[in-house]
PDB file of C-alpha atoms in Angstrom:
ATOM      1  CA  ASP A   1    -103.232-163.852  43.676  1.00 82.00           C
ATOM      2  CA  VAL A   2    -101.421-165.350  47.066  1.00 89.00           C
ATOM      3  CA  PHE A   3    -100.300-168.850  45.177  1.00 86.00           C
ATOM      4  CA  GLY A   4     -98.657-166.980  42.563  1.00 87.00           C
ATOM      5  CA  ARG A   5     -97.110-164.645  45.484  1.00 90.00           C
ATOM      6  CA  MET A   6     -95.505-167.253  47.338  1.00 92.00           C
ATOM      7  CA  SER A   7     -94.595-169.561  44.101  1.00 92.00           C
ATOM      8  CA  LYS A   8     -92.445-166.560  42.797  1.00 91.00           C
ATOM      9  CA  ASP A   9     -90.834-165.492  46.371  1.00 91.00           C
ATOM     10  CA  TYR A  10     -89.876-168.915  47.113  1.00 92.00           C
ATOM     11  CA  LEU A  11     -89.223-170.384  43.911  1.00 92.00           C
ATOM     12  CA  PHE A  12     -87.925-167.359  41.471  1.00 90.00           C
ATOM     13  CA  ASN A  13     -86.399-164.934  43.855  1.00 86.00           C
ATOM     14  CA  PRO A  14     -82.427-165.945  43.725  1.00 80.00           C
ATOM     15  CA  ASN A  15     -82.401-165.332  47.115  1.00 80.00           C
ATOM     16  CA  SER A  16     -84.485-168.067  48.077  1.00 87.00           C
ATOM     17  CA  PRO A  17     -83.363-170.592  49.579  1.00 89.00           C
ATOM     18  CA  MET A  18     -85.966-173.001  47.672  1.00 91.00           C
ATOM     19  CA  TYR A  19     -85.166-171.066  44.387  1.00 87.00           C
ATOM     20  CA  SER A  20     -86.091-173.490  41.768  1.00 89.00           C
ATOM     21  CA  GLU A  21     -86.358-172.008  38.332  1.00 89.00           C
ATOM     22  CA  ALA A  22     -87.669-175.926  37.289  1.00 90.00           C
ATOM     23  CA  LEU A  23     -90.308-175.890  39.988  1.00 94.00           C
ATOM     24  CA  TYR A  24     -91.281-171.997  39.063  1.00 94.00           C
ATOM     25  CA  ALA A  25     -91.906-172.915  35.059  1.00 94.00           C
ATOM     26  CA  HIS A  26     -93.813-175.922  36.426  1.00 94.00           C
ATOM     27  CA  TYR A  27     -95.914-173.094  37.750  1.00 94.00           C
ATOM     28  CA  LEU A  28     -95.507-170.938  35.100  1.00 95.00           C
ATOM     29  CA  GLN A  29     -96.742-173.688  32.729  1.00 95.00           C
ATOM     30  CA  ALA A  30    -100.314-173.895  34.891  1.00 94.00           C
ATOM     31  CA  VAL A  31    -100.676-170.433  34.431  1.00 94.00           C
ATOM     32  CA  ARG A  32    -100.579-170.162  31.006  1.00 94.00           C
ATOM     33  CA  ASP A  33    -102.223-172.973  30.104  1.00 94.00           C
ATOM     34  CA  CYS A  34    -105.497-172.200  32.293  1.00 93.00           C
ATOM     35  CA  THR A  35    -108.346-170.373  30.635  1.00 91.00           C
ATOM     36  CA  SER A  36    -109.550-169.098  33.541  1.00 91.00           C
ATOM     37  CA  SER A  37    -107.106-167.137  34.510  1.00 88.00           C
ATOM     38  CA  PRO A  38    -107.226-163.902  33.377  1.00 91.00           C
ATOM     39  CA  THR A  39    -105.249-163.223  29.787  1.00 93.00           C
ATOM     40  CA  GLY A  40    -102.830-160.731  31.211  1.00 92.00           C
ATOM     41  CA  GLU A  41    -101.802-163.834  34.078  1.00 92.00           C
ATOM     42  CA  ARG A  42    -101.365-165.850  31.316  1.00 93.00           C
ATOM     43  CA  GLN A  43     -98.785-163.611  29.254  1.00 95.00           C
ATOM     44  CA  ARG A  44     -97.206-162.750  32.089  1.00 92.00           C
ATOM     45  CA  ALA A  45     -96.545-166.045  32.956  1.00 94.00           C
ATOM     46  CA  ASN A  46     -95.788-166.883  29.101  1.00 94.00           C
ATOM     47  CA  TYR A  47     -92.547-164.497  28.940  1.00 93.00           C
ATOM     48  CA  LEU A  48     -91.433-165.255  32.129  1.00 93.00           C
ATOM     49  CA  LEU A  49     -91.459-168.960  31.299  1.00 94.00           C
ATOM     50  CA  ARG A  50     -89.461-168.382  27.870  1.00 92.00           C
ATOM     51  CA  LEU A  51     -86.737-166.180  29.915  1.00 91.00           C
ATOM     52  CA  ILE A  52     -86.363-169.167  32.423  1.00 91.00           C
ATOM     53  CA  GLN A  53     -85.795-171.339  29.490  1.00 91.00           C
ATOM     54  CA  ARG A  54     -82.973-169.180  27.584  1.00 92.00           C
ATOM     55  CA  ASN A  55     -79.442-170.084  28.333  1.00 95.00           C
ATOM     56  CA  ARG A  56     -79.778-173.217  30.326  1.00 93.00           C
ATOM     57  CA  PRO A  57     -77.367-175.384  31.326  1.00 94.00           C
ATOM     58  CA  GLY A  58     -75.905-177.450  28.749  1.00 96.00           C
ATOM     59  CA  GLU A  59     -77.227-175.337  25.798  1.00 96.00           C
ATOM     60  CA  THR A  60     -75.454-172.699  24.015  1.00 97.00           C
ATOM     61  CA  SER A  61     -75.439-169.354  25.438  1.00 97.00           C
ATOM     62  CA  THR A  62     -77.037-166.220  24.119  1.00 96.00           C
ATOM     63  CA  ASP A  63     -75.050-164.290  21.559  1.00 97.00           C
ATOM     64  CA  PHE A  64     -74.790-160.449  22.081  1.00 97.00           C
ATOM     65  CA  THR A  65     -73.519-157.087  20.877  1.00 97.00           C
ATOM     66  CA  TYR A  66     -71.644-155.834  23.214  1.00 96.00           C
ATOM     67  CA  TYR A  67     -68.497-152.225  23.166  1.00 95.00           C
ATOM     68  CA  ASN A  68     -65.431-152.962  24.922  1.00 92.00           C
ATOM     69  CA  LYS A  69     -62.997-150.638  26.395  1.00 87.00           C
ATOM     70  CA  GLU A  70     -61.762-148.671  22.843  1.00 89.00           C
ATOM     71  CA  GLY A  71     -65.537-148.943  21.466  1.00 90.00           C
ATOM     72  CA  LYS A  72     -65.219-151.619  19.491  1.00 94.00           C
ATOM     73  CA  ARG A  73     -68.347-153.857  18.620  1.00 96.00           C
ATOM     74  CA  MET A  74     -67.340-157.433  19.983  1.00 96.00           C
ATOM     75  CA  THR A  75     -70.171-160.237  20.401  1.00 97.00           C
ATOM     76  CA  LEU A  76     -69.932-162.790  22.747  1.00 97.00           C
ATOM     77  CA  ALA A  77     -69.484-165.425  20.005  1.00 96.00           C
ATOM     78  CA  GLN A  78     -66.570-163.517  19.083  1.00 95.00           C
ATOM     79  CA  THR A  79     -65.141-163.534  22.544  1.00 96.00           C
ATOM     80  CA  PRO A  80     -62.379-165.400  22.892  1.00 94.00           C
ATOM     81  CA  VAL A  81     -61.921-167.727  25.431  1.00 95.00           C
ATOM     82  CA  GLU A  82     -58.934-169.570  27.399  1.00 91.00           C
ATOM     83  CA  GLY A  83     -58.336-172.486  29.005  1.00 91.00           C
ATOM     84  CA  ASN A  84     -62.101-173.253  27.382  1.00 93.00           C
ATOM     85  CA  ARG A  85     -63.761-171.705  30.353  1.00 96.00           C
ATOM     86  CA  LEU A  86     -65.543-168.059  30.482  1.00 97.00           C
ATOM     87  CA  LEU A  87     -67.093-166.589  33.562  1.00 98.00           C
ATOM     88  CA  LEU A  88     -69.687-164.346  32.178  1.00 98.00           C
ATOM     89  CA  LEU A  89     -70.393-161.442  34.670  1.00 97.00           C
ATOM     90  CA  PHE A  90     -73.450-159.170  34.023  1.00 96.00           C
ATOM     91  CA  PHE A  91     -73.143-156.317  36.511  1.00 94.00           C
ATOM     92  CA  ASP A  92     -74.113-152.962  37.867  1.00 92.00           C
ATOM     93  CA  PRO A  93     -71.413-151.097  39.934  1.00 87.00           C
ATOM     94  CA  GLU A  94     -73.970-148.711  41.875  1.00 88.00           C
ATOM     95  CA  CYS A  95     -75.691-152.119  43.204  1.00 88.00           C
ATOM     96  CA  ASP A  96     -74.101-152.811  46.469  1.00 89.00           C
ATOM     97  CA  GLU A  97     -74.061-156.695  45.882  1.00 90.00           C
ATOM     98  CA  CYS A  98     -72.773-156.300  42.849  1.00 90.00           C
ATOM     99  CA  HIS A  99     -69.802-153.999  44.746  1.00 89.00           C
ATOM    100  CA  GLU A 100     -69.018-156.464  47.237  1.00 92.00           C
ATOM    101  CA  THR A 101     -68.995-159.290  44.852  1.00 93.00           C
ATOM    102  CA  LEU A 102     -66.755-157.553  42.201  1.00 93.00           C
ATOM    103  CA  SER A 103     -64.565-156.252  45.009  1.00 93.00           C
ATOM    104  CA  PHE A 104     -63.985-160.021  46.411  1.00 94.00           C
ATOM    105  CA  MET A 105     -63.600-161.187  42.643  1.00 95.00           C
ATOM    106  CA  GLN A 106     -60.350-158.428  42.044  1.00 95.00           C
ATOM    107  CA  SER A 107     -58.885-159.496  45.447  1.00 94.00           C
ATOM    108  CA  ASP A 108     -59.227-163.177  44.880  1.00 96.00           C
ATOM    109  CA  ILE A 109     -56.237-165.353  44.247  1.00 95.00           C
ATOM    110  CA  ARG A 110     -57.459-168.216  43.152  1.00 94.00           C
ATOM    111  CA  LEU A 111     -59.326-166.227  40.042  1.00 96.00           C
ATOM    112  CA  ALA A 112     -56.035-164.325  39.621  1.00 95.00           C
ATOM    113  CA  GLU A 113     -54.373-167.194  38.963  1.00 95.00           C
ATOM    114  CA  ALA A 114     -56.764-169.028  37.024  1.00 95.00           C
ATOM    115  CA  ILE A 115     -56.655-166.089  34.894  1.00 96.00           C
ATOM    116  CA  ARG A 116     -52.868-166.108  34.783  1.00 95.00           C
ATOM    117  CA  THR A 117     -52.577-169.682  33.901  1.00 95.00           C
ATOM    118  CA  LYS A 118     -55.129-169.249  30.912  1.00 95.00           C
ATOM    119  CA  LYS A 119     -57.239-171.587  32.479  1.00 95.00           C
ATOM    120  CA  LEU A 120     -60.278-169.122  32.461  1.00 96.00           C
ATOM    121  CA  THR A 121     -61.144-165.976  30.677  1.00 97.00           C
ATOM    122  CA  VAL A 122     -64.077-163.379  32.466  1.00 97.00           C
ATOM    123  CA  LEU A 123     -66.652-161.131  30.105  1.00 98.00           C
ATOM    124  CA  ALA A 124     -67.269-158.144  32.461  1.00 97.00           C
ATOM    125  CA  ILE A 125     -70.521-156.101  30.879  1.00 96.00           C
ATOM    126  CA  TYR A 126     -72.008-153.280  31.871  1.00 95.00           C
ATOM    127  CA  THR A 127     -75.695-153.558  31.467  1.00 94.00           C
ATOM    128  CA  GLU A 128     -77.414-150.622  32.888  1.00 90.00           C
ATOM    129  CA  GLY A 129     -76.689-147.869  29.520  1.00 83.00           C
ATOM    130  CA  ASN A 130     -75.430-144.831  32.016  1.00 88.00           C
ATOM    131  CA  GLU A 131     -72.115-143.847  29.318  1.00 87.00           C
ATOM    132  CA  GLU A 132     -71.383-141.838  32.394  1.00 89.00           C
ATOM    133  CA  VAL A 133     -70.740-145.022  34.719  1.00 90.00           C
ATOM    134  CA  TRP A 134     -69.810-146.996  32.259  1.00 89.00           C
ATOM    135  CA  LYS A 135     -66.643-144.959  31.569  1.00 87.00           C
ATOM    136  CA  THR A 136     -65.241-144.427  35.355  1.00 88.00           C
ATOM    137  CA  THR A 137     -66.422-147.750  36.196  1.00 87.00           C
ATOM    138  CA  GLN A 138     -64.235-149.873  32.982  1.00 86.00           C
ATOM    139  CA  ASN A 139     -60.790-148.328  34.038  1.00 87.00           C
ATOM    140  CA  THR A 140     -61.249-150.108  37.749  1.00 91.00           C
ATOM    141  CA  LEU A 141     -61.690-153.509  36.887  1.00 92.00           C
ATOM    142  CA  PRO A 142     -58.741-155.688  36.075  1.00 94.00           C
ATOM    143  CA  ASN A 143     -56.755-155.563  33.096  1.00 93.00           C
ATOM    144  CA  GLU A 144     -56.768-159.474  32.451  1.00 95.00           C
ATOM    145  CA  TRP A 145     -60.660-159.009  32.018  1.00 96.00           C
ATOM    146  CA  ILE A 146     -62.390-158.171  29.010  1.00 96.00           C
ATOM    147  CA  LYS A 147     -64.990-155.314  30.048  1.00 95.00           C
ATOM    148  CA  GLY A 148     -67.703-153.838  28.242  1.00 95.00           C
ATOM    149  CA  THR A 149     -71.255-152.148  27.911  1.00 95.00           C
ATOM    150  CA  ASP A 150     -74.318-153.670  25.778  1.00 94.00           C
ATOM    151  CA  HIS A 151     -75.892-150.343  25.970  1.00 90.00           C
ATOM    152  CA  TYR A 152     -78.792-151.589  27.777  1.00 89.00           C
ATOM    153  CA  MET A 153     -79.977-153.951  24.919  1.00 92.00           C
ATOM    154  CA  ILE A 154     -79.364-157.477  26.954  1.00 93.00           C
ATOM    155  CA  LYS A 155     -82.327-156.096  29.626  1.00 91.00           C
ATOM    156  CA  ARG A 156     -84.253-154.566  26.776  1.00 90.00           C
ATOM    157  CA  LYS A 157     -84.758-157.500  24.658  1.00 93.00           C
ATOM    158  CA  SER A 158     -84.530-159.836  27.547  1.00 91.00           C
ATOM    159  CA  LEU A 159     -81.564-162.040  26.402  1.00 94.00           C
ATOM    160  CA  TYR A 160     -80.863-162.962  29.842  1.00 94.00           C
ATOM    161  CA  ASP A 161     -82.557-163.182  32.870  1.00 89.00           C
ATOM    162  CA  LEU A 162     -81.167-160.637  34.994  1.00 89.00           C
ATOM    163  CA  LYS A 163     -83.457-160.330  37.480  1.00 85.00           C
ATOM    164  CA  ALA A 164     -80.775-160.084  40.443  1.00 85.00           C
ATOM    165  CA  MET A 165     -77.539-158.640  40.114  1.00 90.00           C
ATOM    166  CA  PRO A 166     -74.811-159.186  39.798  1.00 93.00           C
ATOM    167  CA  CYS A 167     -75.679-162.492  37.946  1.00 93.00           C
ATOM    168  CA  LEU A 168     -73.212-164.839  36.814  1.00 96.00           C
ATOM    169  CA  TYR A 169     -72.854-167.499  34.183  1.00 97.00           C
ATOM    170  CA  LEU A 170     -70.129-170.302  33.835  1.00 97.00           C
ATOM    171  CA  LEU A 171     -69.620-170.839  29.953  1.00 97.00           C
ATOM    172  CA  ASP A 172     -67.180-173.096  28.099  1.00 96.00           C
ATOM    173  CA  GLY A 173     -64.976-172.600  25.090  1.00 94.00           C
ATOM    174  CA  GLU A 174     -67.845-173.093  23.121  1.00 96.00           C
ATOM    175  CA  LYS A 175     -70.129-170.850  24.996  1.00 97.00           C
ATOM    176  CA  ARG A 176     -72.459-173.552  26.111  1.00 97.00           C
ATOM    177  CA  VAL A 177     -73.756-172.780  30.101  1.00 97.00           C
ATOM    178  CA  ILE A 178     -72.369-174.901  32.563  1.00 96.00           C
ATOM    179  CA  VAL A 179     -73.843-172.870  35.629  1.00 95.00           C
ATOM    180  CA  LYS A 180     -76.567-170.783  35.334  1.00 93.00           C
ATOM    181  CA  ASP A 181     -76.809-167.201  37.171  1.00 90.00           C
ATOM    182  CA  GLY A 182     -74.768-169.013  39.704  1.00 88.00           C
ATOM    183  CA  LYS A 183     -73.281-167.221  43.131  1.00 89.00           C
ATOM    184  CA  TYR A 184     -69.560-166.815  42.437  1.00 94.00           C
ATOM    185  CA  GLU A 185     -68.722-169.141  45.137  1.00 91.00           C
ATOM    186  CA  GLN A 186     -70.347-171.922  43.184  1.00 90.00           C
ATOM    187  CA  ILE A 187     -68.495-171.153  40.151  1.00 92.00           C
ATOM    188  CA  ARG A 188     -65.374-170.302  41.888  1.00 91.00           C
ATOM    189  CA  ALA A 189     -64.964-174.193  43.134  1.00 89.00           C
ATOM    190  CA  MET A 190     -64.975-174.798  39.839  1.00 86.00           C
ATOM    191  CA  PHE A 191     -61.663-173.727  38.651  1.00 75.00           C
TER     192      PHE A 191
END
């Protein structure tokens, strides 16, 4: 139990300086394959392992459905990409870290210039499912961003690992993952 908690805290917590999904996956594989581990622990390890193995750099990101500001049904695959780069942002405006990151992104001249010169597209997806929050939030985001809500389906279906918000992915024009769950500063350096 102690080793399991420490592994999760140090290797699976995105705020840990030792964060490493690859190393945590080794731990999860060991738990999953250990026949003396309780069945519940093995099942949980298998679930987390499958979640970690999704949307890795170099792979095509998992497609999902979202509804834009006008209520039109869209998919990630249908989303047009300018400049062969898509910044995919999963957010909850009611979380402090999201609010801070969104404020920084909205005031970032470098990001605005990348969008203006068609080097980058931003797709911001509200994942929490509260329609009232979505209605008030969508108008506060820049008009140049594509904004949508997934009606809580990404979390319900575990399509992406959204353990901490905001969650940012950098994708290429074919929707292949370049950066998985990166910090904005890391992604910003790439455009």
